[in-house]
Every structure is written in structure tokens, then in C-alpha cells.
PDB file of C-alpha atoms in Angstrom:
ATOM      1  CA  UNK A 129     -10.694  21.824 -13.242  1.00 63.00           C
ATOM      2  CA  UNK A 130     -10.477  19.125 -14.726  1.00 86.00           C
ATOM      3  CA  UNK A 131      -6.698  17.387 -15.622  1.00 95.00           C
ATOM      4  CA  UNK A 132      -5.480  17.132 -19.010  1.00 98.00           C
ATOM      5  CA  UNK A 133      -3.041  14.258 -19.914  1.00 98.00           C
ATOM      6  CA  UNK A 134      -1.470  13.763 -22.712  1.00 98.00           C
ATOM      7  CA  UNK A 135       0.439  10.656 -24.312  1.00 98.00           C
ATOM      8  CA  UNK A 136       3.467  11.957 -26.491  1.00 98.00           C
ATOM      9  CA  UNK A 137       5.295   8.836 -26.445  1.00 98.00           C
ATOM     10  CA  UNK A 138       7.705   6.315 -24.455  1.00 98.00           C
ATOM     11  CA  UNK A 139       7.255   7.277 -20.944  1.00 98.00           C
ATOM     12  CA  UNK A 140       6.770  11.431 -22.038  1.00 98.00           C
ATOM     13  CA  UNK A 141       3.332  12.627 -20.898  1.00 98.00           C
ATOM     14  CA  UNK A 142       2.436  16.131 -19.582  1.00 98.00           C
ATOM     15  CA  UNK A 143       0.073  16.322 -16.957  1.00 98.00           C
ATOM     16  CA  UNK A 144      -1.986  19.882 -16.744  1.00 98.00           C
ATOM     17  CA  UNK A 145      -3.348  20.670 -13.150  1.00 98.00           C
ATOM     18  CA  UNK A 146      -4.204  23.786 -11.903  1.00 96.00           C
ATOM     19  CA  UNK A 147      -2.411  25.604 -14.322  1.00 96.00           C
ATOM     20  CA  UNK A 148       0.357  23.990 -14.042  1.00 98.00           C
ATOM     21  CA  UNK A 149       2.251  22.252 -16.762  1.00 98.00           C
ATOM     22  CA  UNK A 150       4.070  18.758 -15.568  1.00 98.00           C
ATOM     23  CA  UNK A 151       6.256  17.006 -18.077  1.00 98.00           C
ATOM     24  CA  UNK A 152       7.637  13.460 -17.509  1.00 98.00           C
ATOM     25  CA  UNK A 153      10.837  11.664 -19.014  1.00 98.00           C
ATOM     26  CA  UNK A 154      11.293  14.155 -21.775  1.00 98.00           C
ATOM     27  CA  UNK A 155      12.551  11.897 -24.790  1.00 98.00           C
ATOM     28  CA  UNK A 156      12.206  14.166 -28.141  1.00 98.00           C
ATOM     29  CA  UNK A 157      15.049  11.941 -30.368  1.00 97.00           C
ATOM     30  CA  UNK A 158      13.668   9.968 -33.168  1.00 97.00           C
ATOM     31  CA  UNK A 159      17.098   7.830 -32.851  1.00 96.00           C
ATOM     32  CA  UNK A 160      18.780   6.889 -29.665  1.00 95.00           C
ATOM     33  CA  UNK A 161      21.751   4.727 -29.523  1.00 92.00           C
ATOM     34  CA  UNK A 162      20.814   1.054 -31.098  1.00 94.00           C
ATOM     35  CA  UNK A 163      16.448   2.242 -30.747  1.00 96.00           C
ATOM     36  CA  UNK A 164      14.433   3.937 -33.608  1.00 97.00           C
ATOM     37  CA  UNK A 165      11.406   5.660 -33.077  1.00 97.00           C
ATOM     38  CA  UNK A 166       8.588   3.489 -35.452  1.00 96.00           C
ATOM     39  CA  UNK A 167       5.795   5.284 -33.674  1.00 95.00           C
ATOM     40  CA  UNK A 168       4.130   8.499 -33.770  1.00 94.00           C
ATOM     41  CA  UNK A 169       6.075  11.443 -34.483  1.00 94.00           C
ATOM     42  CA  UNK A 170       8.697  13.132 -32.252  1.00 95.00           C
ATOM     43  CA  UNK A 171       6.906  15.562 -29.323  1.00 96.00           C
ATOM     44  CA  UNK A 172       6.634  19.345 -30.836  1.00 96.00           C
ATOM     45  CA  UNK A 173       7.948  22.577 -30.030  1.00 96.00           C
ATOM     46  CA  UNK A 174       4.892  22.955 -28.292  1.00 95.00           C
ATOM     47  CA  UNK A 175       5.646  19.948 -25.422  1.00 96.00           C
ATOM     48  CA  UNK A 176       8.913  21.160 -24.439  1.00 96.00           C
ATOM     49  CA  UNK A 177       7.440  23.814 -21.944  1.00 97.00           C
ATOM     50  CA  UNK A 178       6.775  23.025 -18.541  1.00 98.00           C
ATOM     51  CA  UNK A 179       6.830  24.604 -15.335  1.00 98.00           C
ATOM     52  CA  UNK A 180       8.461  20.973 -13.930  1.00 98.00           C
ATOM     53  CA  UNK A 181       9.931  18.222 -15.529  1.00 98.00           C
ATOM     54  CA  UNK A 182      10.465  15.036 -13.828  1.00 98.00           C
ATOM     55  CA  UNK A 183      12.876  12.718 -14.432  1.00 98.00           C
ATOM     56  CA  UNK A 184      11.946   9.100 -12.782  1.00 97.00           C
ATOM     57  CA  UNK A 185      16.045   7.040 -13.027  1.00 96.00           C
ATOM     58  CA  UNK A 186      19.333   7.780 -14.769  1.00 94.00           C
ATOM     59  CA  UNK A 187      18.814   5.238 -17.477  1.00 93.00           C
ATOM     60  CA  UNK A 188      18.958   7.053 -21.165  1.00 93.00           C
ATOM     61  CA  UNK A 189      15.530   6.595 -22.563  1.00 95.00           C
ATOM     62  CA  UNK A 190      14.447   8.402 -19.338  1.00 96.00           C
ATOM     63  CA  UNK A 191      17.281  10.956 -18.478  1.00 97.00           C
ATOM     64  CA  UNK A 192      17.738  11.827 -22.650  1.00 97.00           C
ATOM     65  CA  UNK A 193      20.192  14.949 -21.936  1.00 97.00           C
ATOM     66  CA  UNK A 194      20.353  16.308 -25.297  1.00 97.00           C
ATOM     67  CA  UNK A 195      15.940  16.173 -25.072  1.00 98.00           C
ATOM     68  CA  UNK A 196      16.145  18.400 -21.451  1.00 98.00           C
ATOM     69  CA  UNK A 197      18.462  20.868 -22.883  1.00 98.00           C
ATOM     70  CA  UNK A 198      15.880  21.339 -25.236  1.00 97.00           C
ATOM     71  CA  UNK A 199      13.847  23.117 -21.607  1.00 98.00           C
ATOM     72  CA  UNK A 200      13.393  26.451 -21.635  1.00 97.00           C
ATOM     73  CA  UNK A 201      15.660  28.353 -19.153  1.00 97.00           C
ATOM     74  CA  UNK A 202      14.439  28.224 -15.503  1.00 97.00           C
ATOM     75  CA  UNK A 203      12.511  24.737 -15.747  1.00 98.00           C
ATOM     76  CA  UNK A 204      12.502  23.117 -12.541  1.00 98.00           C
ATOM     77  CA  UNK A 205      13.730  19.614 -12.868  1.00 98.00           C
ATOM     78  CA  UNK A 206      13.465  17.174 -10.588  1.00 98.00           C
ATOM     79  CA  UNK A 207      15.808  14.249 -10.616  1.00 98.00           C
ATOM     80  CA  UNK A 208      16.842  11.403  -8.388  1.00 97.00           C
ATOM     81  CA  UNK A 209      19.100  12.029  -5.747  1.00 96.00           C
ATOM     82  CA  UNK A 210      22.709  11.559  -7.151  1.00 94.00           C
ATOM     83  CA  UNK A 211      21.542  12.111 -10.793  1.00 95.00           C
ATOM     84  CA  UNK A 212      24.074  15.338 -10.660  1.00 95.00           C
ATOM     85  CA  UNK A 213      26.697  13.025  -9.746  1.00 92.00           C
ATOM     86  CA  UNK A 214      26.214   9.975 -11.498  1.00 91.00           C
ATOM     87  CA  UNK A 215      25.439  11.939 -15.158  1.00 93.00           C
ATOM     88  CA  UNK A 216      28.372  14.527 -15.808  1.00 91.00           C
ATOM     89  CA  UNK A 217      25.877  15.849 -18.897  1.00 95.00           C
ATOM     90  CA  UNK A 218      23.119  17.385 -16.115  1.00 96.00           C
ATOM     91  CA  UNK A 219      25.817  19.262 -14.508  1.00 94.00           C
ATOM     92  CA  UNK A 220      26.169  21.548 -17.910  1.00 96.00           C
ATOM     93  CA  UNK A 221      22.530  22.707 -18.106  1.00 98.00           C
ATOM     94  CA  UNK A 222      22.752  25.263 -16.273  1.00 95.00           C
ATOM     95  CA  UNK A 223      19.848  27.197 -17.917  1.00 97.00           C
ATOM     96  CA  UNK A 224      17.148  24.537 -15.752  1.00 98.00           C
ATOM     97  CA  UNK A 225      16.586  25.067 -11.365  1.00 98.00           C
ATOM     98  CA  UNK A 226      17.649  21.201 -11.192  1.00 98.00           C
ATOM     99  CA  UNK A 227      16.674  19.813  -7.737  1.00 98.00           C
ATOM    100  CA  UNK A 228      17.616  16.150  -6.444  1.00 98.00           C
ATOM    101  CA  UNK A 229      15.021  14.212  -4.258  1.00 98.00           C
ATOM    102  CA  UNK A 230      14.453  10.914  -2.688  1.00 97.00           C
ATOM    103  CA  UNK A 231      11.545   8.772  -1.797  1.00 96.00           C
ATOM    104  CA  UNK A 232       9.044  10.995   0.397  1.00 97.00           C
ATOM    105  CA  UNK A 233      10.287  14.291  -0.334  1.00 98.00           C
ATOM    106  CA  UNK A 234       7.476  17.026  -1.392  1.00 98.00           C
ATOM    107  CA  UNK A 235       8.228  19.814  -4.024  1.00 98.00           C
ATOM    108  CA  UNK A 236       5.774  22.656  -4.027  1.00 97.00           C
ATOM    109  CA  UNK A 237       5.607  23.938  -7.905  1.00 97.00           C
ATOM    110  CA  UNK A 238       2.812  26.380  -8.143  1.00 94.00           C
ATOM    111  CA  UNK A 239      -0.698  24.949  -7.395  1.00 92.00           C
ATOM    112  CA  UNK A 240       0.434  21.432  -7.142  1.00 98.00           C
ATOM    113  CA  UNK A 241       2.851  19.368  -5.363  1.00 98.00           C
ATOM    114  CA  UNK A 242       5.185  17.070  -6.727  1.00 98.00           C
ATOM    115  CA  UNK A 243       5.926  13.304  -3.636  1.00 98.00           C
ATOM    116  CA  UNK A 244       8.143  11.875  -4.864  1.00 98.00           C
ATOM    117  CA  UNK A 245       7.667   8.176  -4.100  1.00 98.00           C
ATOM    118  CA  UNK A 246       9.640   4.769  -4.301  1.00 96.00           C
ATOM    119  CA  UNK A 247       9.638   2.532  -7.504  1.00 96.00           C
ATOM    120  CA  UNK A 248      11.588  -0.803  -7.967  1.00 92.00           C
ATOM    121  CA  UNK A 249      13.944  -0.817 -10.893  1.00 87.00           C
ATOM    122  CA  UNK A 250      17.585  -0.634 -12.015  1.00 82.00           C
ATOM    123  CA  UNK A 251      18.958   3.160 -10.467  1.00 67.00           C
ATOM    124  CA  UNK A 252      22.434   2.897 -12.181  1.00 67.00           C
ATOM    125  CA  UNK A 253      23.222   5.228 -15.531  1.00 66.00           C
ATOM    126  CA  UNK A 254      24.438   2.157 -17.751  1.00 59.00           C
ATOM    127  CA  UNK A 255      24.423  -1.666 -16.696  1.00 56.00           C
ATOM    128  CA  UNK A 256      28.345  -1.783 -15.925  1.00 54.00           C
ATOM    129  CA  UNK A 257      28.033   1.444 -13.921  1.00 59.00           C
ATOM    130  CA  UNK A 258      29.235   2.176 -10.635  1.00 63.00           C
ATOM    131  CA  UNK A 259      26.870   4.840 -10.104  1.00 59.00           C
ATOM    132  CA  UNK A 260      23.320   4.585  -8.192  1.00 67.00           C
ATOM    133  CA  UNK A 261      21.001   6.579  -7.766  1.00 83.00           C
ATOM    134  CA  UNK A 262      16.685   5.156  -6.913  1.00 90.00           C
ATOM    135  CA  UNK A 263      14.507   4.634  -9.280  1.00 94.00           C
ATOM    136  CA  UNK A 264      11.707   7.029  -8.435  1.00 97.00           C
ATOM    137  CA  UNK A 265       8.044   7.512  -9.179  1.00 98.00           C
ATOM    138  CA  UNK A 266       5.720  10.792  -8.448  1.00 98.00           C
ATOM    139  CA  UNK A 267       2.494  11.924  -8.167  1.00 98.00           C
ATOM    140  CA  UNK A 268       1.307  15.279  -8.834  1.00 98.00           C
ATOM    141  CA  UNK A 269      -0.893  16.243  -5.986  1.00 98.00           C
ATOM    142  CA  UNK A 270      -3.171  19.075  -7.906  1.00 97.00           C
ATOM    143  CA  UNK A 271      -7.156  18.618  -8.097  1.00 96.00           C
ATOM    144  CA  UNK A 272      -6.614  15.270  -8.760  1.00 97.00           C
ATOM    145  CA  UNK A 273      -3.976  13.086  -7.823  1.00 98.00           C
ATOM    146  CA  UNK A 274      -1.801  11.925 -11.077  1.00 98.00           C
ATOM    147  CA  UNK A 275       0.659   8.652 -10.484  1.00 98.00           C
ATOM    148  CA  UNK A 276       3.293   7.957 -12.799  1.00 98.00           C
ATOM    149  CA  UNK A 277       5.073   5.033 -12.351  1.00 97.00           C
ATOM    150  CA  UNK A 278       8.072   5.755 -13.991  1.00 95.00           C
ATOM    151  CA  UNK A 279      10.118   2.713 -14.594  1.00 94.00           C
ATOM    152  CA  UNK A 280       8.914  -0.014 -11.853  1.00 96.00           C
ATOM    153  CA  UNK A 281       8.479  -3.779 -11.226  1.00 95.00           C
ATOM    154  CA  UNK A 282       5.624  -4.783  -9.327  1.00 94.00           C
ATOM    155  CA  UNK A 283       6.034  -4.621  -4.979  1.00 94.00           C
ATOM    156  CA  UNK A 284       3.562  -5.548  -2.177  1.00 94.00           C
ATOM    157  CA  UNK A 285       3.703  -2.087  -0.704  1.00 96.00           C
ATOM    158  CA  UNK A 286       3.184   0.112  -4.043  1.00 96.00           C
ATOM    159  CA  UNK A 287      -0.757   0.853  -2.556  1.00 97.00           C
ATOM    160  CA  UNK A 288       0.570   1.999   0.415  1.00 97.00           C
ATOM    161  CA  UNK A 289       3.905   3.920  -0.400  1.00 97.00           C
ATOM    162  CA  UNK A 290       2.135   5.277  -3.499  1.00 98.00           C
ATOM    163  CA  UNK A 291      -0.936   6.088  -1.801  1.00 97.00           C
ATOM    164  CA  UNK A 292      -4.549   6.990  -2.740  1.00 97.00           C
ATOM    165  CA  UNK A 293      -4.439   8.128  -6.638  1.00 98.00           C
ATOM    166  CA  UNK A 294      -7.055   9.744  -8.577  1.00 97.00           C
ATOM    167  CA  UNK A 295      -5.228   9.134 -12.445  1.00 98.00           C
ATOM    168  CA  UNK A 296      -2.213   5.982 -12.878  1.00 98.00           C
ATOM    169  CA  UNK A 297       0.187   6.488 -15.811  1.00 98.00           C
ATOM    170  CA  UNK A 298       1.424   2.821 -15.490  1.00 98.00           C
ATOM    171  CA  UNK A 299       4.204   1.234 -17.931  1.00 98.00           C
ATOM    172  CA  UNK A 300       3.340  -1.886 -19.819  1.00 98.00           C
ATOM    173  CA  UNK A 301       5.891  -2.756 -22.254  1.00 96.00           C
ATOM    174  CA  UNK A 302       8.934  -1.846 -23.299  1.00 94.00           C
ATOM    175  CA  UNK A 303      11.411  -1.192 -25.609  1.00 93.00           C
ATOM    176  CA  UNK A 304      12.703  -4.883 -26.790  1.00 92.00           C
ATOM    177  CA  UNK A 305      11.293  -8.151 -27.335  1.00 91.00           C
ATOM    178  CA  UNK A 306      12.432  -9.562 -23.893  1.00 88.00           C
ATOM    179  CA  UNK A 307      11.837  -7.420 -20.585  1.00 89.00           C
ATOM    180  CA  UNK A 308      13.818  -7.536 -17.927  1.00 81.00           C
ATOM    181  CA  UNK A 309      12.974  -7.689 -14.051  1.00 82.00           C
ATOM    182  CA  UNK A 310      11.718  -4.208 -12.395  1.00 89.00           C
ATOM    183  CA  UNK A 311       9.118  -3.692 -14.746  1.00 92.00           C
ATOM    184  CA  UNK A 312       5.466  -3.943 -15.784  1.00 96.00           C
ATOM    185  CA  UNK A 313       4.055  -5.923 -18.759  1.00 96.00           C
ATOM    186  CA  UNK A 314       0.560  -5.432 -19.268  1.00 97.00           C
ATOM    187  CA  UNK A 315      -0.498  -8.394 -17.139  1.00 97.00           C
ATOM    188  CA  UNK A 316       1.565  -7.439 -13.994  1.00 97.00           C
ATOM    189  CA  UNK A 317       0.456  -3.581 -14.334  1.00 98.00           C
ATOM    190  CA  UNK A 318      -3.131  -4.599 -14.631  1.00 98.00           C
ATOM    191  CA  UNK A 319      -2.211  -6.351 -10.647  1.00 97.00           C
ATOM    192  CA  UNK A 320      -0.633  -2.795 -10.402  1.00 97.00           C
ATOM    193  CA  UNK A 321      -4.033  -1.305 -11.076  1.00 98.00           C
ATOM    194  CA  UNK A 322      -5.958  -3.233  -8.780  1.00 97.00           C
ATOM    195  CA  UNK A 323      -4.049  -2.568  -5.928  1.00 97.00           C
ATOM    196  CA  UNK A 324      -3.574   1.625  -7.075  1.00 98.00           C
ATOM    197  CA  UNK A 325      -7.642   0.965  -7.382  1.00 97.00           C
ATOM    198  CA  UNK A 326      -7.540   4.913  -9.095  1.00 97.00           C
ATOM    199  CA  UNK A 327     -10.542   6.759 -11.386  1.00 97.00           C
ATOM    200  CA  UNK A 328      -8.477   6.348 -14.428  1.00 98.00           C
ATOM    201  CA  UNK A 329      -5.125   4.804 -16.112  1.00 98.00           C
ATOM    202  CA  UNK A 330      -3.101   5.658 -18.649  1.00 98.00           C
ATOM    203  CA  UNK A 331      -1.263   2.828 -20.536  1.00 98.00           C
ATOM    204  CA  UNK A 332       2.600   4.162 -20.971  1.00 98.00           C
ATOM    205  CA  UNK A 333       5.629   3.037 -22.172  1.00 98.00           C
ATOM    206  CA  UNK A 334       5.578   0.743 -24.812  1.00 98.00           C
ATOM    207  CA  UNK A 335       4.831   0.969 -28.763  1.00 97.00           C
ATOM    208  CA  UNK A 336       6.929   3.779 -29.374  1.00 98.00           C
ATOM    209  CA  UNK A 337      11.220   2.815 -30.061  1.00 97.00           C
ATOM    210  CA  UNK A 338      12.130  -0.435 -31.127  1.00 97.00           C
ATOM    211  CA  UNK A 339      15.463  -2.044 -32.207  1.00 96.00           C
ATOM    212  CA  UNK A 340      17.153  -0.958 -35.308  1.00 96.00           C
ATOM    213  CA  UNK A 341      17.248  -4.241 -37.305  1.00 93.00           C
ATOM    214  CA  UNK A 342      14.613  -6.211 -35.014  1.00 93.00           C
ATOM    215  CA  UNK A 343      11.059  -5.162 -36.211  1.00 89.00           C
ATOM    216  CA  UNK A 344      10.301  -8.592 -36.908  1.00 90.00           C
ATOM    217  CA  UNK A 345      11.285 -10.388 -33.991  1.00 93.00           C
ATOM    218  CA  UNK A 346       8.665 -11.010 -31.211  1.00 93.00           C
ATOM    219  CA  UNK A 347       6.643  -7.685 -33.128  1.00 93.00           C
ATOM    220  CA  UNK A 348       3.308  -8.582 -30.524  1.00 94.00           C
ATOM    221  CA  UNK A 349       5.583  -7.127 -27.918  1.00 94.00           C
ATOM    222  CA  UNK A 350       5.687  -3.901 -29.588  1.00 96.00           C
ATOM    223  CA  UNK A 351       2.220  -3.366 -31.269  1.00 95.00           C
ATOM    224  CA  UNK A 352      -0.029  -5.328 -27.879  1.00 96.00           C
ATOM    225  CA  UNK A 353       0.878  -4.022 -24.896  1.00 97.00           C
ATOM    226  CA  UNK A 354      -2.082  -1.303 -24.939  1.00 98.00           C
ATOM    227  CA  UNK A 355      -4.773  -3.478 -25.669  1.00 98.00           C
ATOM    228  CA  UNK A 356      -3.700  -6.417 -23.407  1.00 98.00           C
ATOM    229  CA  UNK A 357      -3.520  -3.950 -20.663  1.00 98.00           C
ATOM    230  CA  UNK A 358      -7.000  -2.037 -21.484  1.00 98.00           C
ATOM    231  CA  UNK A 359      -8.346  -5.839 -21.553  1.00 98.00           C
ATOM    232  CA  UNK A 360      -7.036  -7.639 -18.276  1.00 98.00           C
ATOM    233  CA  UNK A 361      -7.715  -4.498 -16.393  1.00 98.00           C
ATOM    234  CA  UNK A 362     -10.842  -4.721 -17.256  1.00 98.00           C
ATOM    235  CA  UNK A 363     -11.172  -8.140 -15.814  1.00 97.00           C
ATOM    236  CA  UNK A 364      -8.817  -7.251 -12.937  1.00 97.00           C
ATOM    237  CA  UNK A 365     -10.033  -3.906 -11.947  1.00 97.00           C
ATOM    238  CA  UNK A 366     -13.181  -3.324 -13.919  1.00 96.00           C
ATOM    239  CA  UNK A 367     -13.770  -0.135 -11.402  1.00 95.00           C
ATOM    240  CA  UNK A 368     -10.896   1.399 -13.231  1.00 98.00           C
ATOM    241  CA  UNK A 369     -10.932   3.489 -17.047  1.00 98.00           C
ATOM    242  CA  UNK A 370      -8.340   3.306 -19.271  1.00 98.00           C
ATOM    243  CA  UNK A 371      -7.565   5.105 -21.865  1.00 98.00           C
ATOM    244  CA  UNK A 372      -6.137   3.895 -24.542  1.00 98.00           C
ATOM    245  CA  UNK A 373      -4.028   6.691 -26.060  1.00 98.00           C
ATOM    246  CA  UNK A 374      -2.233   7.858 -29.362  1.00 97.00           C
ATOM    247  CA  UNK A 375       0.750   9.033 -29.900  1.00 98.00           C
ATOM    248  CA  UNK A 376      -0.340  12.979 -29.339  1.00 97.00           C
ATOM    249  CA  UNK A 377      -3.534  12.507 -27.759  1.00 98.00           C
ATOM    250  CA  UNK A 378      -5.133  13.683 -24.438  1.00 98.00           C
ATOM    251  CA  UNK A 379      -8.096  12.533 -22.337  1.00 98.00           C
ATOM    252  CA  UNK A 380      -9.642  15.274 -19.284  1.00 97.00           C
ATOM    253  CA  UNK A 381      -9.907  13.804 -16.539  1.00 94.00           C
ATOM    254  CA  UNK A 382     -12.130  15.535 -13.692  1.00 80.00           C
ATOM    255  CA  UNK A 383     -10.358  16.301 -10.254  1.00 67.00           C
ATOM    256  CA  UNK A 384     -10.231  14.058  -7.020  1.00 66.00           C
ATOM    257  CA  UNK A 385     -12.984  12.014  -6.351  1.00 57.00           C
TER     258      UNK A 385
END
């Protein structure tokens, strides 16, 4: 059974594996604070359907309470440990089945297992906030092993802690002209790809949101990361098939190698 991956923009993807729909970092808004969606329509209502949704960390462009509120009642939601304490809005989503997880936890959802893995990223809700939760990645293990990195920097033990994977959804940019610590740009994402050595990769987290009024500030950081990642991946990880999707596009991959 092939695995299907759909990129909706930013870090929001649907992974369909073993008849289970997994939704990553749901963000359905046209505007979020000072950011506006510049490319691609917001995900349609069909994208709101999932058996389980995964939240990688507490930042509002990844844990977006209004988007989570659109999920169907009974949807399983995995969030980093401490998120319910840190984000009051989560506690009002009593129609969802929320489970807090930490690296090493495994959760069975239908025909797949979702495994939480470490990430290197700021785990606070706000830049000056005192509430902190561990930033996470996830590996969806079914017919294939699909790694969703969330937001992360490159770290030495990435391949060991993530484990063998068949597909990797890697962030290659951001939502502003400069990337801070704890992020992958196209070059660092290509290095991560060489370490992980999956069969396939999909670049995400670029070319969707941008600060209002800053369209002319370093626009290549908005437009170029996907193509730049594909170019560098061909040099550093030539055995990996890179699928550069447009917003709302899907790719079908074969199961585990």
C-alpha cells in the first residue's frame, strides 16, 4: 500500500498510511498576528479531517488553537508534555482527545505507531515566556516510516535518535527574512538529509507566510528555499528522491524499503 503525503503549506501536511490520516502542525489561517499567507489557499475543510494530529512545539504558527478547534470531535491530538499547562486555549478543546508526549513515547493510532523524537528548538510558547515544553519531531510507522521534523536545528545525534526512515518532511526555511537558532535552512536541511538517508524527502516550512509590509525584504528567503534544497540535496544526498510539492499537492510513495 503506498503512502500519500500532501503539503498544505508551512509545516502542515497530511500523511496517509495504512488507512490512517495523520495531520502535522495544523495551521489553517490566512493571517496570524503579523504574518499573512502569501502563497496557496488555506487548507480546505477536507484537510481538517484526521485520525490524529501532531503538534511539534508551542509556537503559535505550529500550535494554533483556532485551527485545532476545527478538527472533528474525537480527533486524537498529540502535543509536547507541558503544553496543557502552558497554553490555556488547549484546555478548552474538550472535543479532542489530547495526549501529552515526550521523546521516546510511542502511541498506537489504528494501523500506525507514532513515535515522538527529539528536536532542537525553543520550546517556549512566547519568546519571554516561562512555560516551556520540549520541541518534538515525530516518526509515523506504518507501511513506511515517515519523519516529520517540526522545527529543529541540525544536531549530531539526529540520525540515531530519529532512527531509520523512508521519508522525511524537513523544514528548509521560515516565515521571515532571517532564520534564528534552532532552524534548518536549505543547506542544513540537505546535511540532515545526508545523515538520515531516507528514500524520499519533501521540503516544508517555506514559501507560505511572510511578515506584513516586508514583501521586498530578502524575498529570495521566501521563494528560493525549496529549489535550493533540491539542488543541494542532489549534491549531498544523491540517493534521495526530493519531491518539491506545491501547496495542496500530493506525492505517493512506496512502503518501507
